[in-house]
């Protein structure tokens, strides 16, 4: 379900969009809407921290809204969604299809799943991914150009400008477009292991004590950049240094790179963790650290844990895998690779109250004491799809 990622509700995108549709669907979008945006944003900020969540839409619109209420009342696996879930029929499509998105687009992961479903069915879809957020103005020229070329080819039969290689990706860092025959491109998966003292290395970790932090949902770890739809401070590539200075965010950073490392494809955080609570979240983010020290987010993912979803190991730790969204980045000599680990990115993802109460009606908040392991028995790592030159 695109309104849930890793089991966590995408609060900012869903609440913001659903209440805007409820407010303007009947009257249409007018100049008064844009003039009232400041007041709407102020109400959104208040709604994001309001509990229970089933009252949050009223803060913005003054009434309960059907779209928002249906999402928070019915989880991603609820049968309620079956009548509008056509994902199983994607392989039946035979018309020419061109999927366009951005590395920071909130729909990216689902578009790529559709692409792979089409390829598995023997289709030949085209794919374009740029360095954008959803609806970013700078995406307009190239997406318009590509759209017109596609329509000329398939409606008028003029294929002179249609490229033969179907996948075109913008590789950030190198800042260039590259063509590939398929997605994801063939890659060698490298394990970058978490180490003591906040290090990240290709070497397995030594015997060491886990790192610990407290996650307090009353002061949730904030969202800074990423794949969201809403406030610009929660969208796209941002400097994460202020976020990384928080006590509830752990960072693991490689030595300064001496050679190029090009990462293209899905990323995975393979972590050994422990929590004082049965209901909690773990959030992982890949960043590039510039020589200046600036830390820029590339991609991230979250996983919501419940007693049913993971079986503890003999020592009580949990072995989890967080699906981090795909990216394409060329790390250059002088830069460093960084992994962030925390327990949230609010309001991009709804804060975990820690109590196991229902999403719509939860009101109690409980602090989670979190541990991240990095030792020979618990070799936590981030798996990077590295493209060979």
CSV table of C-alpha atoms in Angstrom, one decimal:
chain,number,residue,atom,x,y,z
A,1,UNK,CA,0.0,0.0,0.0
A,2,UNK,CA,1.6,3.3,-1.1
A,3,UNK,CA,0.4,5.1,2.0
A,4,UNK,CA,2.4,2.7,4.2
A,5,UNK,CA,6.1,2.0,3.9
A,6,UNK,CA,7.6,-0.9,5.9
A,7,UNK,CA,4.3,-1.0,7.8
A,8,UNK,CA,4.6,2.6,8.9
A,9,UNK,CA,1.9,5.2,7.9
A,10,UNK,CA,3.1,8.0,5.7
A,11,UNK,CA,1.5,10.7,7.8
A,12,UNK,CA,2.6,13.9,6.1
A,13,UNK,CA,1.8,12.8,2.5
A,14,UNK,CA,-1.5,11.2,3.3
A,15,UNK,CA,-2.9,13.7,5.8
A,16,UNK,CA,-1.8,16.7,3.6
A,17,UNK,CA,-3.1,15.3,0.4
A,18,UNK,CA,-6.4,13.8,1.7
A,19,UNK,CA,-7.4,17.0,3.5
A,20,UNK,CA,-6.5,19.1,0.5
A,21,UNK,CA,-8.7,16.9,-1.7
A,22,UNK,CA,-11.6,17.1,0.8
A,23,UNK,CA,-11.4,20.8,1.0
A,24,UNK,CA,-11.0,21.7,-2.7
A,25,UNK,CA,-12.6,18.7,-4.6
A,26,UNK,CA,-16.0,20.4,-4.6
A,27,UNK,CA,-15.0,24.0,-5.1
A,28,UNK,CA,-11.9,23.6,-7.2
A,29,UNK,CA,-8.4,25.1,-6.6
A,30,UNK,CA,-8.4,28.9,-6.8
A,31,UNK,CA,-6.2,31.8,-6.0
A,32,UNK,CA,-7.7,31.9,-2.5
A,33,UNK,CA,-6.2,28.4,-1.9
A,34,UNK,CA,-2.7,29.7,-2.5
A,35,UNK,CA,-3.3,32.8,-0.4
A,36,UNK,CA,-4.5,30.6,2.4
A,37,UNK,CA,-1.5,28.2,2.2
A,38,UNK,CA,0.3,29.7,5.2
A,39,UNK,CA,-2.7,29.1,7.4
A,40,UNK,CA,-3.1,25.6,6.1
A,41,UNK,CA,0.6,24.8,6.8
A,42,UNK,CA,0.2,26.1,10.3
A,43,UNK,CA,-2.8,23.8,10.8
A,44,UNK,CA,-0.9,20.9,9.4
A,45,UNK,CA,2.0,21.3,11.8
A,46,UNK,CA,-0.5,21.3,14.6
A,47,UNK,CA,-2.3,18.2,13.2
A,48,UNK,CA,0.9,16.2,12.8
A,49,UNK,CA,1.5,16.1,16.6
A,50,UNK,CA,-2.2,15.7,17.6
A,51,UNK,CA,-3.5,12.6,19.2
A,52,UNK,CA,-5.6,10.7,18.6
A,53,UNK,CA,-4.9,10.7,14.9
A,54,UNK,CA,-8.6,10.2,13.9
A,55,UNK,CA,-9.1,13.8,14.9
A,56,UNK,CA,-6.2,15.3,13.0
A,57,UNK,CA,-8.1,16.0,9.8
A,58,UNK,CA,-10.6,18.1,11.7
A,59,UNK,CA,-7.9,20.5,12.7
A,60,UNK,CA,-7.3,21.3,9.0
A,61,UNK,CA,-10.8,21.1,7.4
A,62,UNK,CA,-13.1,21.5,10.4
A,63,UNK,CA,-14.7,18.1,9.8
A,64,UNK,CA,-13.9,14.4,9.5
A,65,UNK,CA,-12.9,13.4,5.9
A,66,UNK,CA,-13.7,10.0,4.4
A,67,UNK,CA,-10.4,9.4,2.6
A,68,UNK,CA,-8.2,10.1,5.6
A,69,UNK,CA,-10.4,8.2,8.0
A,70,UNK,CA,-10.5,5.1,5.7
A,71,UNK,CA,-6.7,4.9,5.6
A,72,UNK,CA,-6.0,5.2,9.3
A,73,UNK,CA,-8.8,2.7,10.1
A,74,UNK,CA,-7.7,0.1,7.5
A,75,UNK,CA,-4.1,-1.1,7.5
A,76,UNK,CA,-2.2,-2.0,4.4
A,77,UNK,CA,-3.2,-5.7,4.4
A,78,UNK,CA,-6.8,-5.1,5.2
A,79,UNK,CA,-9.3,-6.7,2.8
A,80,UNK,CA,-11.0,-3.3,2.6
A,81,UNK,CA,-8.5,-2.3,-0.2
A,82,UNK,CA,-9.0,-5.3,-2.4
A,83,UNK,CA,-11.6,-3.7,-4.7
A,84,UNK,CA,-9.2,-0.9,-5.6
A,85,UNK,CA,-6.0,-3.0,-5.8
A,86,UNK,CA,-5.2,-3.7,-9.4
A,87,UNK,CA,-1.5,-4.6,-8.9
A,88,UNK,CA,-2.0,-8.2,-9.9
A,89,UNK,CA,-3.3,-7.1,-13.3
A,90,UNK,CA,-0.3,-5.0,-14.2
A,91,UNK,CA,1.3,-7.9,-16.3
A,92,UNK,CA,-1.9,-8.0,-18.4
A,93,UNK,CA,-1.2,-4.5,-19.9
A,94,UNK,CA,-0.1,-4.6,-23.5
A,95,UNK,CA,-0.1,-1.0,-24.5
A,96,UNK,CA,3.3,0.9,-24.7
A,97,UNK,CA,4.2,2.2,-21.2
A,98,UNK,CA,6.7,4.8,-20.1
A,99,UNK,CA,7.2,5.2,-16.4
A,100,UNK,CA,8.8,8.4,-15.1
A,101,UNK,CA,9.8,9.3,-11.6
A,102,UNK,CA,12.4,10.8,-9.4
A,103,UNK,CA,14.9,9.4,-6.8
A,104,UNK,CA,13.1,11.5,-4.2
A,105,UNK,CA,9.6,10.8,-5.5
A,106,UNK,CA,7.2,9.2,-3.0
A,107,UNK,CA,5.8,6.9,-5.7
A,108,UNK,CA,9.2,5.7,-6.9
A,109,UNK,CA,9.3,2.3,-5.3
A,110,UNK,CA,5.9,1.3,-6.5
A,111,UNK,CA,6.6,2.4,-10.1
A,112,UNK,CA,9.7,0.2,-10.1
A,113,UNK,CA,7.6,-2.7,-8.8
A,114,UNK,CA,5.3,-2.1,-11.7
A,115,UNK,CA,8.2,-1.9,-14.1
A,116,UNK,CA,9.5,-5.3,-12.9
A,117,UNK,CA,6.1,-6.9,-13.1
A,118,UNK,CA,5.8,-5.7,-16.7
A,119,UNK,CA,9.3,-7.1,-17.6
A,120,UNK,CA,8.5,-10.4,-16.0
A,121,UNK,CA,5.4,-10.6,-18.2
A,122,UNK,CA,7.6,-10.1,-21.3
A,123,UNK,CA,6.7,-6.5,-21.9
A,124,UNK,CA,9.3,-3.8,-22.8
A,125,UNK,CA,8.4,-0.7,-20.7
A,126,UNK,CA,10.5,2.4,-20.8
A,127,UNK,CA,11.8,4.0,-17.5
A,128,UNK,CA,13.1,7.4,-16.6
A,129,UNK,CA,14.3,8.4,-13.1
A,130,UNK,CA,15.7,11.9,-12.5
A,131,UNK,CA,17.1,13.6,-9.4
A,132,UNK,CA,13.7,15.0,-8.4
A,133,UNK,CA,11.0,15.1,-5.8
A,134,UNK,CA,7.4,14.6,-6.8
A,135,UNK,CA,6.2,17.4,-9.1
A,136,UNK,CA,9.5,19.3,-8.8
A,137,UNK,CA,9.6,22.2,-11.4
A,138,UNK,CA,13.0,21.2,-12.8
A,139,UNK,CA,11.6,17.8,-13.9
A,140,UNK,CA,9.2,19.5,-16.4
A,141,UNK,CA,11.4,20.1,-19.4
A,142,UNK,CA,12.9,16.6,-19.8
A,143,UNK,CA,9.7,14.8,-18.8
A,144,UNK,CA,7.7,16.9,-21.4
A,145,UNK,CA,10.3,16.2,-24.0
A,146,UNK,CA,10.3,12.5,-23.3
A,147,UNK,CA,6.5,12.4,-23.3
A,148,UNK,CA,6.3,14.1,-26.7
A,149,UNK,CA,8.9,11.8,-28.2
A,150,UNK,CA,7.0,8.8,-26.8
A,151,UNK,CA,3.7,10.0,-28.3
A,152,UNK,CA,5.2,10.7,-31.6
A,153,UNK,CA,6.6,7.2,-31.8
A,154,UNK,CA,3.5,5.3,-30.7
A,155,UNK,CA,0.7,7.5,-32.1
A,156,UNK,CA,2.3,8.9,-35.2
A,157,UNK,CA,4.9,6.2,-36.0
A,158,UNK,CA,7.8,8.6,-35.9
A,159,UNK,CA,10.5,6.7,-34.0
A,160,UNK,CA,13.5,8.7,-35.2
A,161,UNK,CA,14.0,10.3,-31.7
A,162,UNK,CA,13.0,7.3,-29.6
A,163,UNK,CA,16.1,5.8,-27.9
A,164,UNK,CA,16.7,2.1,-28.3
A,165,UNK,CA,17.9,1.5,-24.7
A,166,UNK,CA,14.8,1.6,-22.5
A,167,UNK,CA,16.1,2.6,-19.1
A,168,UNK,CA,17.5,6.1,-18.5
A,169,UNK,CA,18.8,7.0,-15.1
A,170,UNK,CA,20.3,10.2,-13.7
A,171,UNK,CA,23.3,9.2,-11.7
A,172,UNK,CA,23.7,11.7,-8.9
A,173,UNK,CA,27.2,12.6,-7.8
A,174,UNK,CA,28.4,12.1,-11.4
A,175,UNK,CA,25.5,14.3,-12.5
A,176,UNK,CA,24.9,12.6,-15.8
A,177,UNK,CA,22.3,10.6,-17.5
A,178,UNK,CA,23.0,6.9,-18.3
A,179,UNK,CA,21.1,4.4,-20.4
A,180,UNK,CA,20.7,0.8,-19.2
A,181,UNK,CA,19.0,-2.2,-20.9
A,182,UNK,CA,17.0,-3.1,-17.7
A,183,UNK,CA,16.3,-2.3,-14.1
A,184,UNK,CA,18.0,-2.9,-11.8
A,185,UNK,CA,21.4,-2.9,-13.6
A,186,UNK,CA,23.7,-5.9,-12.7
A,187,UNK,CA,25.5,-5.1,-9.5
A,188,UNK,CA,27.9,-6.6,-6.9
A,189,UNK,CA,26.4,-6.3,-3.5
A,190,UNK,CA,28.9,-5.0,-1.0
A,191,UNK,CA,28.4,-5.4,2.8
A,192,UNK,CA,29.5,-2.3,4.6
A,193,UNK,CA,29.6,-3.3,8.3
A,194,UNK,CA,28.8,-1.2,11.3
A,195,UNK,CA,31.8,-0.8,13.6
A,196,UNK,CA,32.5,0.5,17.1
A,197,UNK,CA,32.9,4.3,17.5
A,198,UNK,CA,30.6,5.1,14.6
A,199,UNK,CA,32.7,3.6,11.8
A,200,UNK,CA,31.6,1.9,8.6
A,201,UNK,CA,33.8,-0.6,6.9
A,202,UNK,CA,34.0,-3.5,4.4
A,203,UNK,CA,35.7,-5.5,7.2
A,204,UNK,CA,33.5,-7.6,9.6
A,205,UNK,CA,33.1,-6.0,13.0
A,206,UNK,CA,35.2,-7.0,16.1
A,207,UNK,CA,33.9,-8.0,19.5
A,208,UNK,CA,32.1,-4.9,20.8
A,209,UNK,CA,29.3,-3.6,22.9
A,210,UNK,CA,26.1,-2.4,21.1
A,211,UNK,CA,25.3,1.3,20.7
A,212,UNK,CA,22.2,2.6,22.5
A,213,UNK,CA,19.8,5.4,22.3
A,214,UNK,CA,16.3,6.4,23.6
A,215,UNK,CA,13.4,7.1,21.3
A,216,UNK,CA,10.8,9.4,22.9
A,217,UNK,CA,7.6,9.7,20.8
A,218,UNK,CA,6.8,12.9,22.7
A,219,UNK,CA,9.9,14.4,21.0
A,220,UNK,CA,10.0,12.3,17.8
A,221,UNK,CA,13.1,12.2,15.6
A,222,UNK,CA,12.2,14.7,12.9
A,223,UNK,CA,12.2,14.2,9.1
A,224,UNK,CA,14.9,16.1,7.2
A,225,UNK,CA,14.6,15.5,3.4
A,226,UNK,CA,13.5,12.3,1.8
A,227,UNK,CA,10.6,10.9,-0.2
A,228,UNK,CA,7.6,12.8,1.0
A,229,UNK,CA,4.9,15.1,-0.4
A,230,UNK,CA,4.3,18.2,1.7
A,231,UNK,CA,6.7,20.7,3.3
A,232,UNK,CA,9.8,21.3,1.3
A,233,UNK,CA,12.0,20.8,4.4
A,234,UNK,CA,10.8,17.2,4.4
A,235,UNK,CA,11.4,16.6,0.7
A,236,UNK,CA,14.5,15.8,-1.4
A,237,UNK,CA,18.2,16.1,-0.6
A,238,UNK,CA,19.0,18.1,2.5
A,239,UNK,CA,21.9,18.7,4.9
A,240,UNK,CA,21.5,16.2,7.7
A,241,UNK,CA,24.1,17.5,10.2
A,242,UNK,CA,21.7,19.0,12.6
A,243,UNK,CA,19.6,15.8,12.6
A,244,UNK,CA,22.7,13.7,13.1
A,245,UNK,CA,23.6,15.7,16.2
A,246,UNK,CA,20.5,14.4,18.0
A,247,UNK,CA,21.0,11.8,20.8
A,248,UNK,CA,18.4,9.6,19.2
A,249,UNK,CA,20.3,9.3,15.9
A,250,UNK,CA,23.3,7.0,15.4
A,251,UNK,CA,25.7,7.5,12.5
A,252,UNK,CA,28.2,5.1,11.0
A,253,UNK,CA,30.7,6.6,8.6
A,254,UNK,CA,33.4,5.2,6.3
A,255,UNK,CA,36.9,6.4,6.0
A,256,UNK,CA,37.5,8.9,3.2
A,257,UNK,CA,37.1,7.1,0.0
A,258,UNK,CA,40.3,6.6,-2.1
A,259,UNK,CA,38.5,5.4,-5.2
A,260,UNK,CA,35.1,5.8,-7.0
A,261,UNK,CA,32.1,3.8,-5.7
A,262,UNK,CA,29.0,3.8,-7.9
A,263,UNK,CA,25.8,2.6,-6.2
A,264,UNK,CA,22.7,2.0,-8.5
A,265,UNK,CA,19.7,0.0,-7.3
A,266,UNK,CA,17.8,-1.0,-4.2
A,267,UNK,CA,19.7,-0.7,-0.8
A,268,UNK,CA,19.1,-2.9,2.3
A,269,UNK,CA,20.0,-2.4,5.9
A,270,UNK,CA,20.7,-5.7,7.6
A,271,UNK,CA,20.6,-5.0,11.3
A,272,UNK,CA,20.8,-6.8,14.6
A,273,UNK,CA,18.8,-4.7,17.1
A,274,UNK,CA,17.0,-4.9,20.5
A,275,UNK,CA,14.2,-2.8,21.9
A,276,UNK,CA,12.7,-2.5,25.4
A,277,UNK,CA,9.3,-2.4,23.7
A,278,UNK,CA,7.5,-5.0,21.4
A,279,UNK,CA,6.1,-2.2,19.3
A,280,UNK,CA,8.7,0.1,17.8
A,281,UNK,CA,10.2,1.4,14.6
A,282,UNK,CA,13.7,1.3,13.1
A,283,UNK,CA,14.7,3.8,10.4
A,284,UNK,CA,17.8,3.6,8.2
A,285,UNK,CA,19.2,6.2,5.8
A,286,UNK,CA,22.1,6.2,3.3
A,287,UNK,CA,24.0,9.5,3.1
A,288,UNK,CA,27.0,11.0,1.3
A,289,UNK,CA,29.4,13.0,3.4
A,290,UNK,CA,31.1,15.8,1.5
A,291,UNK,CA,34.7,16.9,2.3
A,292,UNK,CA,33.2,19.9,4.0
A,293,UNK,CA,31.3,17.7,6.5
A,294,UNK,CA,27.9,18.2,4.9
A,295,UNK,CA,25.8,15.0,5.1
A,296,UNK,CA,23.3,14.7,2.3
A,297,UNK,CA,20.5,12.0,2.4
A,298,UNK,CA,20.3,9.7,-0.7
A,299,UNK,CA,17.6,7.2,0.3
A,300,UNK,CA,16.0,5.7,3.4
A,301,UNK,CA,13.5,3.1,4.7
A,302,UNK,CA,11.6,2.2,7.8
A,303,UNK,CA,10.3,-1.0,9.5
A,304,UNK,CA,7.5,-1.1,12.0
A,305,UNK,CA,8.0,-4.0,14.5
A,306,UNK,CA,5.3,-5.9,16.2
A,307,UNK,CA,5.4,-9.1,18.3
A,308,UNK,CA,4.1,-11.1,15.3
A,309,UNK,CA,6.5,-9.9,12.6
A,310,UNK,CA,9.9,-11.0,13.9
A,311,UNK,CA,11.1,-13.9,16.1
A,312,UNK,CA,13.8,-13.0,18.7
A,313,UNK,CA,17.1,-14.8,18.5
A,314,UNK,CA,18.3,-17.0,21.4
A,315,UNK,CA,20.0,-14.0,23.1
A,316,UNK,CA,16.9,-11.8,22.7
A,317,UNK,CA,18.2,-9.7,19.8
A,318,UNK,CA,16.2,-9.2,16.6
A,319,UNK,CA,17.6,-9.7,13.1
A,320,UNK,CA,15.8,-7.3,10.8
A,321,UNK,CA,16.1,-6.1,7.2
A,322,UNK,CA,15.0,-2.7,6.2
A,323,UNK,CA,14.2,-2.1,2.5
A,324,UNK,CA,15.8,1.2,1.7
A,325,UNK,CA,14.5,2.8,-1.4
A,326,UNK,CA,16.6,2.6,-4.6
A,327,UNK,CA,19.1,5.3,-5.6
A,328,UNK,CA,21.8,6.0,-8.1
A,329,UNK,CA,24.9,7.8,-6.7
A,330,UNK,CA,28.5,8.1,-7.7
A,331,UNK,CA,30.7,8.4,-4.6
A,332,UNK,CA,34.0,10.1,-5.5
A,333,UNK,CA,37.4,10.1,-3.8
A,334,UNK,CA,37.3,12.5,-0.8
A,335,UNK,CA,33.7,11.7,0.1
A,336,UNK,CA,32.5,9.2,2.7
A,337,UNK,CA,29.6,6.8,3.0
A,338,UNK,CA,27.3,7.2,6.0
A,339,UNK,CA,24.5,5.1,7.4
A,340,UNK,CA,22.0,6.7,9.8
A,341,UNK,CA,20.0,4.5,12.3
A,342,UNK,CA,17.2,5.9,14.3
A,343,UNK,CA,13.6,5.1,15.1
A,344,UNK,CA,11.6,7.6,13.1
A,345,UNK,CA,11.3,10.5,10.7
A,346,UNK,CA,8.3,12.4,11.8
A,347,UNK,CA,6.0,13.5,10.2
A,348,UNK,CA,7.0,11.8,7.0
A,349,UNK,CA,6.3,8.6,8.9
A,350,UNK,CA,3.9,8.6,11.8
A,351,UNK,CA,5.6,8.3,15.2
A,352,UNK,CA,5.4,4.9,16.9
A,353,UNK,CA,3.7,5.5,20.2
A,354,UNK,CA,5.3,2.3,21.6
A,355,UNK,CA,2.1,1.0,23.2
A,356,UNK,CA,0.6,-1.1,20.4
A,357,UNK,CA,-2.6,0.8,20.5
A,358,UNK,CA,-4.6,1.2,17.2
A,359,UNK,CA,-3.2,3.8,14.9
A,360,UNK,CA,-6.4,5.8,14.7
A,361,UNK,CA,-7.1,6.0,18.5
A,362,UNK,CA,-3.7,5.8,20.2
A,363,UNK,CA,-3.1,8.5,22.8
A,364,UNK,CA,-0.4,7.0,25.2
A,365,UNK,CA,3.3,7.5,24.5
A,366,UNK,CA,6.0,5.2,25.8
A,367,UNK,CA,9.8,5.7,25.5
A,368,UNK,CA,11.8,2.9,23.7
A,369,UNK,CA,15.3,2.0,24.7
A,370,UNK,CA,17.1,0.8,21.5
A,371,UNK,CA,20.3,-1.1,20.9
A,372,UNK,CA,22.2,-1.6,17.7
A,373,UNK,CA,24.7,-4.5,17.6
A,374,UNK,CA,28.0,-4.7,15.6
A,375,UNK,CA,30.0,-7.8,16.6
A,376,UNK,CA,30.9,-11.1,15.0
A,377,UNK,CA,27.7,-12.7,16.2
A,378,UNK,CA,25.6,-9.7,15.1
A,379,UNK,CA,27.3,-8.3,12.0
A,380,UNK,CA,25.0,-5.4,11.2
A,381,UNK,CA,25.6,-4.0,7.7
A,382,UNK,CA,24.2,-1.9,4.9
A,383,UNK,CA,24.2,-3.7,1.5
A,384,UNK,CA,25.1,-1.5,-1.4
A,385,UNK,CA,24.5,-2.5,-5.1
A,386,UNK,CA,27.9,-1.4,-6.5
A,387,UNK,CA,28.2,-1.1,-10.3
A,388,UNK,CA,31.6,-2.1,-11.7
A,389,UNK,CA,33.2,0.3,-14.1
